[in-house]
Short mmCIF file of C-alpha atoms in Angstrom, two decimals:
data_model
loop_
_atom_site.label_atom_id
_atom_site.label_comp_id
_atom_site.label_asym_id
_atom_site.label_seq_id
_atom_site.Cartn_x
_atom_site.Cartn_y
_atom_site.Cartn_z
CA MET A 1 77.93 105.46 103.24
CA ALA A 2 79.75 103.00 101.24
CA THR A 3 80.82 99.98 103.71
CA ASN A 4 84.79 99.61 103.65
CA TYR A 5 85.36 95.89 103.43
CA TYR A 6 89.18 96.28 103.85
CA ARG A 7 88.82 98.47 107.10
CA ILE A 8 86.60 95.58 108.79
CA GLN A 9 88.96 92.67 107.25
CA TRP A 10 91.99 94.66 108.68
CA GLN A 11 90.12 94.66 111.98
CA GLN A 12 89.49 90.78 111.91
CA THR A 13 93.10 89.95 110.85
CA THR A 14 94.68 92.09 113.90
CA GLU A 15 92.37 90.47 115.90
CA LYS A 16 93.40 86.69 114.60
CA ILE A 17 97.05 87.40 114.31
CA ARG A 18 98.19 90.12 117.40
CA GLY A 19 99.31 87.28 119.57
CA LEU A 20 102.48 86.88 116.94
CA PHE A 21 103.98 89.95 117.92
CA VAL A 22 104.24 89.27 121.34
CA MET A 23 105.44 85.42 120.64
CA ILE A 24 107.81 86.89 118.00
CA MET A 25 109.40 89.13 121.03
CA ILE A 26 109.21 86.20 123.47
CA VAL A 27 111.12 83.46 121.04
CA GLN A 28 114.03 86.10 120.07
CA LEU A 29 114.41 87.05 123.60
CA PHE A 30 114.79 83.61 124.78
CA PHE A 31 117.22 82.98 121.99
CA GLY A 32 119.13 86.13 122.53
CA PHE A 33 119.91 85.41 126.44
CA VAL A 34 120.25 81.54 125.32
CA SER A 35 123.30 82.76 123.18
CA VAL A 36 124.52 84.96 126.33
CA GLN A 37 126.30 81.97 127.74
CA SER A 38 128.32 81.85 124.49
CA VAL A 39 130.09 84.86 125.99
CA PHE A 40 132.03 83.03 128.35
CA ARG A 41 133.70 80.64 126.04
CA GLU A 42 137.24 81.10 124.79
CA TYR A 43 136.46 82.03 121.27
CA VAL A 44 134.59 84.85 119.80
CA SER A 45 132.98 83.73 116.81
CA TYR A 46 129.52 83.92 117.97
CA SER A 47 128.19 87.29 116.57
CA ILE A 48 127.54 85.76 113.43
CA TYR A 49 126.00 82.62 114.66
CA ASN A 50 123.51 84.43 117.18
CA GLY A 51 122.34 86.36 114.54
CA VAL A 52 121.65 83.42 112.27
CA ALA A 53 119.77 81.63 115.21
CA THR A 54 117.38 84.73 115.82
CA ILE A 55 116.63 84.92 112.40
CA MET A 56 115.96 81.29 111.98
CA VAL A 57 113.52 81.19 115.00
CA THR A 58 111.79 84.14 114.00
CA LEU A 59 111.38 82.76 110.14
CA VAL A 60 109.82 79.71 111.60
CA THR A 61 107.55 81.41 114.11
CA LEU A 62 106.34 83.67 111.06
CA SER A 63 105.50 80.56 108.84
CA PHE A 64 103.56 79.32 111.48
CA GLY A 65 101.58 82.38 112.40
CA ALA A 66 100.99 82.78 108.69
CA ILE A 67 99.24 79.16 108.50
CA HIS A 68 97.14 80.24 111.76
CA LEU A 69 96.21 83.52 109.91
CA ALA A 70 95.01 81.26 106.77
CA LYS A 71 92.45 79.09 108.51
CA LEU A 72 88.84 79.53 108.39
CA GLU A 73 86.88 80.09 111.47
CA ARG A 74 84.46 77.53 111.79
CA VAL A 75 81.57 79.55 113.03
CA ASP A 76 81.94 82.55 110.95
CA VAL A 77 78.40 84.13 109.89
CA PHE A 78 79.86 87.35 108.39
CA ARG A 79 82.63 86.37 105.82
CA LEU A 80 84.26 88.55 103.77
CA PRO A 81 85.63 88.05 100.18
CA VAL A 82 88.50 85.73 99.83
CA SER A 83 90.28 88.25 97.78
CA THR A 84 89.70 91.01 100.28
CA LYS A 85 91.10 88.50 102.79
CA TRP A 86 94.08 87.48 101.12
CA ARG A 87 95.01 91.15 100.28
CA VAL A 88 95.04 92.57 103.87
CA ASP A 89 96.52 89.41 105.28
CA SER A 90 99.45 89.81 103.00
CA VAL A 91 99.64 93.65 104.25
CA MET A 92 99.66 92.07 107.83
CA LEU A 93 102.40 89.68 106.71
CA MET A 94 104.33 92.51 105.41
CA VAL A 95 103.82 94.35 108.85
CA LEU A 96 105.12 91.24 110.72
CA SER A 97 108.00 90.60 108.54
CA LEU A 98 109.33 94.00 108.79
CA TYR A 99 109.08 93.73 112.51
CA GLY A 100 110.68 90.44 112.63
CA SER A 101 113.53 91.25 110.52
CA VAL A 102 114.23 94.50 112.20
CA THR A 103 114.05 92.69 115.77
CA ALA A 104 116.01 89.67 114.66
CA LEU A 105 118.96 91.39 113.74
CA LEU A 106 118.79 94.05 116.64
CA VAL A 107 118.42 91.36 119.26
CA PRO A 108 122.27 89.93 119.25
CA TYR A 109 123.18 93.72 120.16
CA LEU A 110 121.55 93.37 123.44
CA THR A 111 124.38 90.65 124.10
CA TYR A 112 127.03 92.89 122.95
CA ALA A 113 126.09 95.07 126.12
CA VAL A 114 127.06 92.45 128.47
CA THR A 115 130.04 91.23 126.62
CA ARG A 116 133.48 91.54 128.22
CA HIS A 117 135.36 94.78 127.16
CA ASP A 118 138.47 93.21 125.29
CA TYR A 119 136.03 91.09 122.88
CA ALA A 120 134.20 94.44 121.94
CA THR A 121 137.63 94.90 119.83
CA PHE A 122 136.78 91.87 117.84
CA TYR A 123 133.60 92.47 116.08
CA ASP A 124 131.67 95.39 114.16
CA THR A 125 129.84 97.46 117.05
CA THR A 126 129.47 100.22 114.27
CA LEU A 127 125.97 98.94 113.67
CA LEU A 128 123.68 101.68 112.84
CA THR A 129 126.27 103.68 110.61
CA SER A 130 127.19 100.55 108.54
CA THR A 131 125.21 100.02 105.36
CA MET A 132 125.63 96.14 105.87
CA PHE A 133 122.52 96.42 108.66
CA TYR A 134 120.19 97.74 106.17
CA LYS A 135 121.04 95.40 103.55
CA ASN A 136 120.52 92.75 105.91
CA VAL A 137 117.09 94.29 107.02
CA VAL A 138 115.82 94.45 103.53
CA ILE A 139 117.29 90.88 102.59
CA CYS A 140 115.59 89.43 105.68
CA PHE A 141 112.40 91.06 105.14
CA MET A 142 112.11 89.47 101.91
CA MET A 143 112.96 85.78 103.24
CA PHE A 144 110.23 86.35 106.03
CA LEU A 145 107.69 87.49 103.45
CA THR A 146 108.28 84.49 100.95
CA ALA A 147 108.18 82.01 103.97
CA SER A 148 105.21 83.23 105.64
CA MET A 149 103.41 83.80 102.35
CA LEU A 150 104.48 80.19 100.94
CA SER A 151 102.73 78.69 104.19
CA TYR A 152 99.80 81.33 103.93
CA THR A 153 99.22 80.43 100.43
CA ILE A 154 99.43 76.55 100.91
CA GLN A 155 97.02 76.59 104.15
CA LEU A 156 94.53 78.74 101.99
CA PHE A 157 94.59 76.42 99.15
CA LEU A 158 93.77 73.58 101.98
CA ALA A 159 91.14 75.67 103.56
CA TYR A 160 88.94 76.58 100.40
CA LYS A 161 89.63 72.56 99.31
CA GLN A 162 91.65 72.98 96.24
CA ARG A 163 94.09 70.15 96.13
CA SER A 164 94.91 69.95 92.65
CA TRP A 165 95.89 73.89 92.36
CA LEU A 166 97.73 73.27 95.67
CA ILE A 167 99.83 70.31 93.77
CA MET A 168 100.35 72.53 91.03
CA TYR A 169 101.42 75.44 92.92
CA VAL A 170 103.88 73.30 94.94
CA VAL A 171 105.53 71.87 91.91
CA VAL A 172 105.94 75.09 89.96
CA ILE A 173 107.54 76.51 93.25
CA GLY A 174 109.52 73.53 93.71
CA LEU A 175 110.55 73.70 89.84
CA CYS A 176 111.36 77.13 90.02
CA ALA A 177 113.60 77.01 93.18
CA ILE A 178 115.32 73.95 91.97
CA ILE A 179 116.23 75.44 88.54
CA TYR A 180 117.22 78.85 90.30
CA VAL A 181 119.51 76.91 92.50
CA ASN A 182 120.95 74.60 89.70
CA VAL A 183 121.57 77.58 87.55
CA MET A 184 123.11 79.79 90.62
CA GLN A 185 125.57 76.64 91.39
CA GLN A 186 126.97 78.33 94.70
CA LEU A 187 125.93 80.14 97.76
CA PHE A 188 123.51 83.07 97.01
CA THR A 189 125.13 86.37 97.30
CA ALA A 190 122.82 89.30 98.46
CA TRP A 191 121.17 90.15 95.23
CA GLN A 192 120.62 86.56 94.50
CA TRP A 193 118.96 86.28 97.32
CA LEU A 194 116.94 89.00 96.75
CA CYS A 195 115.90 87.83 93.23
CA PHE A 196 115.30 84.50 94.36
CA CYS A 197 112.65 85.69 97.05
CA SER A 198 111.02 88.36 94.63
CA MET A 199 110.97 85.32 91.98
CA LEU A 200 108.84 83.20 94.73
CA LEU A 201 106.95 86.48 95.66
CA VAL A 202 105.55 87.04 91.95
CA ILE A 203 104.36 83.30 91.83
CA GLU A 204 103.16 83.72 95.20
CA PHE A 205 100.82 86.57 94.38
CA GLY A 206 99.99 85.25 90.85
CA PHE A 207 98.60 82.16 92.34
CA LEU A 208 96.53 84.37 94.91
CA GLN A 209 95.48 86.72 92.18
CA TRP A 210 94.54 83.94 89.92
CA ARG A 211 92.76 81.58 91.97
CA PHE A 212 91.15 83.97 94.98
CA LYS A 213 89.48 86.89 92.71
CA GLY A 214 86.09 88.16 93.19
CA GLY A 215 83.76 87.15 95.89
CA SER A 216 83.17 83.38 96.29
CA MET A 217 85.43 80.80 95.18
CA LYS A 218 82.68 77.70 94.29
CA MET B 1 114.60 57.38 139.10
CA ILE B 2 111.81 58.64 141.40
CA VAL B 3 113.49 62.12 141.48
CA ALA B 4 113.69 62.12 137.52
CA ALA B 5 110.03 61.14 137.18
CA LEU B 6 108.81 63.74 139.92
CA SER B 7 110.95 66.67 138.36
CA GLY B 8 109.57 65.73 134.66
CA LEU B 9 106.38 65.59 135.89
CA LEU B 10 107.31 69.07 137.89
CA PHE B 11 108.72 70.41 134.49
CA PHE B 12 105.36 69.43 132.27
CA VAL B 13 102.74 71.40 135.31
CA ILE B 14 105.01 74.30 134.71
CA VAL B 15 105.02 74.30 130.76
CA VAL B 16 101.15 73.67 131.07
CA LEU B 17 100.82 76.63 133.54
CA CYS B 18 103.06 78.93 131.57
CA ALA B 19 101.07 77.85 128.19
CA ARG B 20 97.79 78.86 129.98
CA LEU B 21 99.20 82.01 131.34
CA PHE B 22 100.52 82.83 127.77
CA ARG B 23 97.14 82.05 126.19
CA GLN B 24 95.12 84.38 128.81
CA LEU B 25 98.24 86.94 127.90
CA LEU B 26 97.34 86.72 124.01
CA VAL B 27 93.55 86.97 124.64
CA LYS B 28 93.92 89.94 126.63
CA ILE B 29 96.20 92.17 124.47
CA ARG B 30 94.31 94.33 121.73
CA TRP B 31 96.13 95.65 118.89
CA THR B 32 94.26 98.96 119.40
CA GLY B 33 95.53 98.82 123.17
CA SER B 34 98.72 97.45 124.66
CA ILE B 35 99.96 95.25 121.53
CA LYS B 36 100.62 98.17 119.37
CA TRP B 37 102.80 100.13 122.12
CA LEU B 38 104.21 96.44 123.26
CA ALA B 39 105.66 95.92 119.73
CA SER B 40 106.88 99.36 119.10
CA GLY B 41 108.02 99.92 122.62
CA TYR B 42 110.31 96.65 122.01
CA VAL B 43 111.43 97.86 118.91
CA ALA B 44 112.40 101.37 120.32
CA VAL B 45 114.36 99.60 123.30
CA LEU B 46 116.27 97.52 120.86
CA VAL B 47 117.26 100.45 118.65
CA LEU B 48 118.41 102.39 121.72
CA VAL B 49 120.63 99.40 122.87
CA ALA B 50 122.02 99.47 119.45
CA VAL B 51 122.53 102.92 119.57
CA ILE B 52 124.26 102.71 122.82
CA VAL B 53 126.40 99.86 121.80
CA SER B 54 127.35 101.57 118.66
CA LEU B 55 128.63 104.78 120.32
CA ALA B 56 130.38 103.01 122.77
CA GLU B 57 134.05 102.86 122.39
CA PRO B 58 135.68 99.60 122.14
CA ALA B 59 137.47 99.54 125.66
CA LEU B 60 140.91 97.89 125.89
CA PRO B 61 141.27 95.21 128.50
CA LYS B 62 141.85 96.87 131.89
CA ILE B 63 144.78 94.76 133.55
CA SER B 64 147.31 95.95 136.53
CA ALA B 65 150.49 97.38 135.81
CA GLU B 66 152.34 94.16 137.39
CA HIS B 67 150.52 92.11 134.85
CA TYR B 68 151.13 94.47 132.16
CA GLN B 69 154.93 94.35 132.56
CA LYS B 70 154.84 90.90 133.07
CA LEU B 71 153.39 90.46 129.66
CA GLN B 72 155.82 92.83 128.40
CA ARG B 73 158.86 90.61 129.53
CA GLU B 74 157.34 87.74 128.02
CA ASN B 75 157.14 89.82 124.73
CA GLU B 76 160.90 90.58 124.85
CA THR B 77 161.86 87.02 125.60
CA LEU B 78 159.45 86.11 122.50
CA ALA B 79 161.35 88.73 120.92
CA GLN B 80 165.10 87.62 122.15
CA GLN B 81 163.69 83.91 120.56
CA PHE B 82 163.14 85.37 117.45
CA GLU B 83 166.44 87.14 117.21
CA GLU B 84 168.06 83.83 118.18
CA GLN B 85 166.40 82.43 115.32
CA ARG B 86 165.11 79.81 117.35
CA ILE B 87 161.63 80.37 115.79
CA THR B 88 161.68 79.95 112.11
CA THR B 89 160.78 83.64 110.77
CA PRO B 90 162.61 86.50 109.75
CA ALA B 91 164.64 87.57 112.11
CA ASN B 92 163.16 90.99 113.58
CA LYS B 93 159.76 91.67 114.77
CA ALA B 94 158.95 93.79 111.57
CA TRP B 95 160.50 92.86 108.46
CA GLU B 96 159.80 93.29 104.82
CA GLN B 97 159.42 90.52 102.28
CA PRO B 98 159.48 91.04 98.71
CA VAL B 99 156.61 90.18 96.52
CA ASP B 100 156.16 89.83 92.79
CA VAL B 101 153.58 92.14 91.73
CA THR B 102 153.52 90.80 88.10
CA GLN B 103 151.98 87.71 89.59
CA PRO B 104 148.54 87.63 91.21
CA PHE B 105 148.66 87.99 95.08
CA ILE B 106 146.66 84.99 96.40
CA LEU B 107 145.48 85.56 100.06
CA TYR B 108 143.67 82.23 100.46
CA SER B 109 142.14 79.51 98.32
CA ASN B 110 140.48 76.41 99.05
CA PRO B 111 138.25 74.02 96.41
CA ASP B 112 135.54 76.24 96.94
CA VAL B 113 136.42 79.87 96.98
CA HIS B 114 139.64 81.46 95.72
CA TYR B 115 140.69 84.84 96.70
CA GLN B 116 143.44 87.09 95.20
CA ILE B 117 144.35 90.53 94.97
CA LYS B 118 144.26 91.87 91.51
CA HIS B 119 147.39 93.87 90.47
CA VAL B 120 147.38 97.44 90.86
CA PRO B 121 150.09 100.16 90.70
CA SER B 122 150.02 100.86 94.17
CA LEU B 123 151.09 97.53 95.12
CA LYS B 124 154.58 97.92 96.28
CA ASN B 125 157.19 94.92 95.94
CA THR B 126 157.30 94.60 99.38
CA VAL B 127 155.23 93.76 102.45
CA ARG B 128 155.31 95.00 105.84
CA GLY B 129 154.57 92.26 108.86
CA LYS B 130 154.78 92.61 112.41
CA ILE B 131 154.68 90.15 115.58
CA TYR B 132 152.72 90.53 118.43
CA TYR B 133 152.81 88.30 121.41
CA ALA B 134 149.08 86.98 121.73
CA ASN B 135 148.19 88.49 125.08
CA ILE B 136 149.44 92.14 124.26
CA ALA B 137 148.24 91.83 120.68
CA THR B 138 145.29 93.77 121.77
CA MET B 139 146.85 96.60 123.25
CA GLN B 140 149.38 97.19 120.83
CA ALA B 141 147.31 96.87 117.59
CA ASP B 142 144.75 99.15 116.81
CA MET B 143 142.38 96.53 116.24
CA SER B 144 139.37 99.30 116.19
CA LYS B 145 140.27 99.92 112.52
CA ILE B 146 140.04 96.35 111.48
CA MET B 147 136.60 95.61 111.73
CA PRO B 148 135.74 92.81 109.42
CA GLU B 149 133.27 93.58 106.34
CA SER B 150 133.51 90.20 105.57
CA VAL B 151 135.40 87.42 107.61
CA ILE B 152 136.49 84.40 106.03
CA GLU B 153 137.73 81.74 108.42
CA ILE B 154 140.84 79.33 107.84
CA ASP B 155 140.54 76.43 110.06
CA ASP B 156 140.11 78.09 113.63
CA ASN B 157 141.93 81.30 112.12
CA PHE B 158 140.54 84.26 111.05
CA LEU B 159 141.51 86.04 108.23
CA ASP B 160 139.85 89.74 108.19
CA ILE B 161 139.78 91.55 105.07
CA LEU B 162 138.63 95.06 104.29
CA PHE B 163 137.61 96.48 101.07
CA GLU B 164 138.58 99.79 99.64
CA LYS B 165 136.24 102.40 101.56
CA HIS B 166 138.41 101.30 104.69
CA GLY B 167 141.72 101.60 102.36
CA GLN B 168 143.48 98.94 104.44
CA VAL B 169 143.89 95.24 103.93
CA LYS B 170 145.02 93.50 107.09
CA MET B 171 145.44 89.98 107.96
CA LEU B 172 145.20 88.89 111.51
CA THR B 173 145.58 85.10 112.46
CA ASP B 174 146.38 83.28 115.59
CA ARG B 175 148.84 81.22 113.55
CA LEU B 176 152.12 82.33 112.30
CA ASN B 177 151.48 83.09 108.66
CA PHE B 178 154.02 84.65 106.45
CA ILE B 179 154.29 85.06 102.61
CA ASN B 180 156.06 82.52 100.77
CA GLU B 181 155.90 82.38 96.97
CA GLN B 182 152.82 84.63 97.30
CA ARG B 183 150.76 81.92 99.49
CA LEU B 184 150.13 82.01 103.13
CA ILE B 185 151.93 79.37 105.04
CA VAL B 186 151.20 78.03 108.41
CA ALA B 187 154.25 77.38 110.31
CA GLN B 188 154.10 74.83 112.47
CA THR B 189 155.73 75.73 115.72
CA SER B 190 155.15 75.44 119.22
CA TYR B 191 155.35 78.58 119.82
CA ALA B 192 152.83 79.28 117.14
CA SER B 193 149.47 79.44 118.64
CA ARG B 194 150.59 82.50 120.94
CA ILE B 195 151.62 84.64 118.14
CA TYR B 196 149.65 87.21 116.12
CA VAL B 197 150.96 88.44 112.81
CA VAL B 198 149.58 91.58 111.32
CA LEU B 199 150.67 91.98 108.15
CA GLU B 200 150.07 95.32 106.35
CA VAL B 201 149.65 95.51 102.86
CA PRO B 202 149.12 98.83 100.47
CA THR B 203 146.14 100.56 100.34
CA LYS B 204 143.07 100.60 97.69
CA LEU B 205 143.60 96.72 96.78
CA HIS B 206 140.89 95.44 94.58
CA MET B 207 139.61 91.85 96.09
CA LYS B 208 138.66 89.53 93.13
CA LYS B 209 137.21 86.40 94.03
CA ARG B 210 136.70 83.29 91.60
#
């Protein structure tokens, strides 16, 4: 019977990153409940900032988690090929990004359940019936995936001691981002965010496929 | 000083204890075991809360009859002041104001964005406005219909704009705004902050941003 390396790698990956699910949950709940106190202020503009706060902390948590995921264990007797590792890890990061984007957008609605009633008339409570929610999930998913893959790739280059390729990678990413921002000349719309994220994702996966193929690196 | 140092130390000890507990928690949770159920349960609870919040009707504020009558009286006083021309607005609570439909109807502009309504045949040459006293506005105006698809902020005011699918464009600000030469003017009166103006403009307007 042929050994399924992907299955073994999946087990290793989940073993390594399982805490991040709980970490994301705790961070989101903390920031969600911190924003409850703004309910009792005079004005009612927090529904937007609230969402942005949870999205930002989730993004930061995911990026740091991806760094942890890319690190190599010191005492790793049985190490699988690096191509298997980054493919499985990117699938895991996709799962985490989807989880993070859905929960980050839903957490602010916990606070809506405890707000004063007359404030409920001011903001959109038709959450799941409006298409805006699903659009935001897609955009958030792409942003989270891009950010986490970025830190993952950088850490993977560092772990395999490829400094020159790392510098080249960062320069390419930076140049593309700067050129894109300069061409757009404004705050991004939804489609422009999607294009931006998919451009960076193509570069990231391209570099991974180019530099980390096959069994060993050296 | 000592108290501050002690409380700082206590806080530090608590943080360290929490971190150790948290680490133990993370070590004990396995993907095959509770973490899968924990994560999916979290998502399920959030979706449930969201569905409940979505289904709940936006409730109006509960106030007593006396309070309501007091607000009503204040509203009438305000209307009287309008009629006596003590506030520089059109005389009645509701009015119609001419709009030149050949010109672009500019809603709001600043150096960065510039919103305007393109000319459409359904745009009549009048705009109907209605003034509400601030405390009563939430009761009289049906604000459940004007949930913002996009919210544009003007200083501390809100300008809520709905797009075609909602069929109606209404502006709600907490200052006294009215259309003058196709522009929104904020009237600087001492009464202004207590007044809502809801302007009703025709349906199916195409918003253009440039």
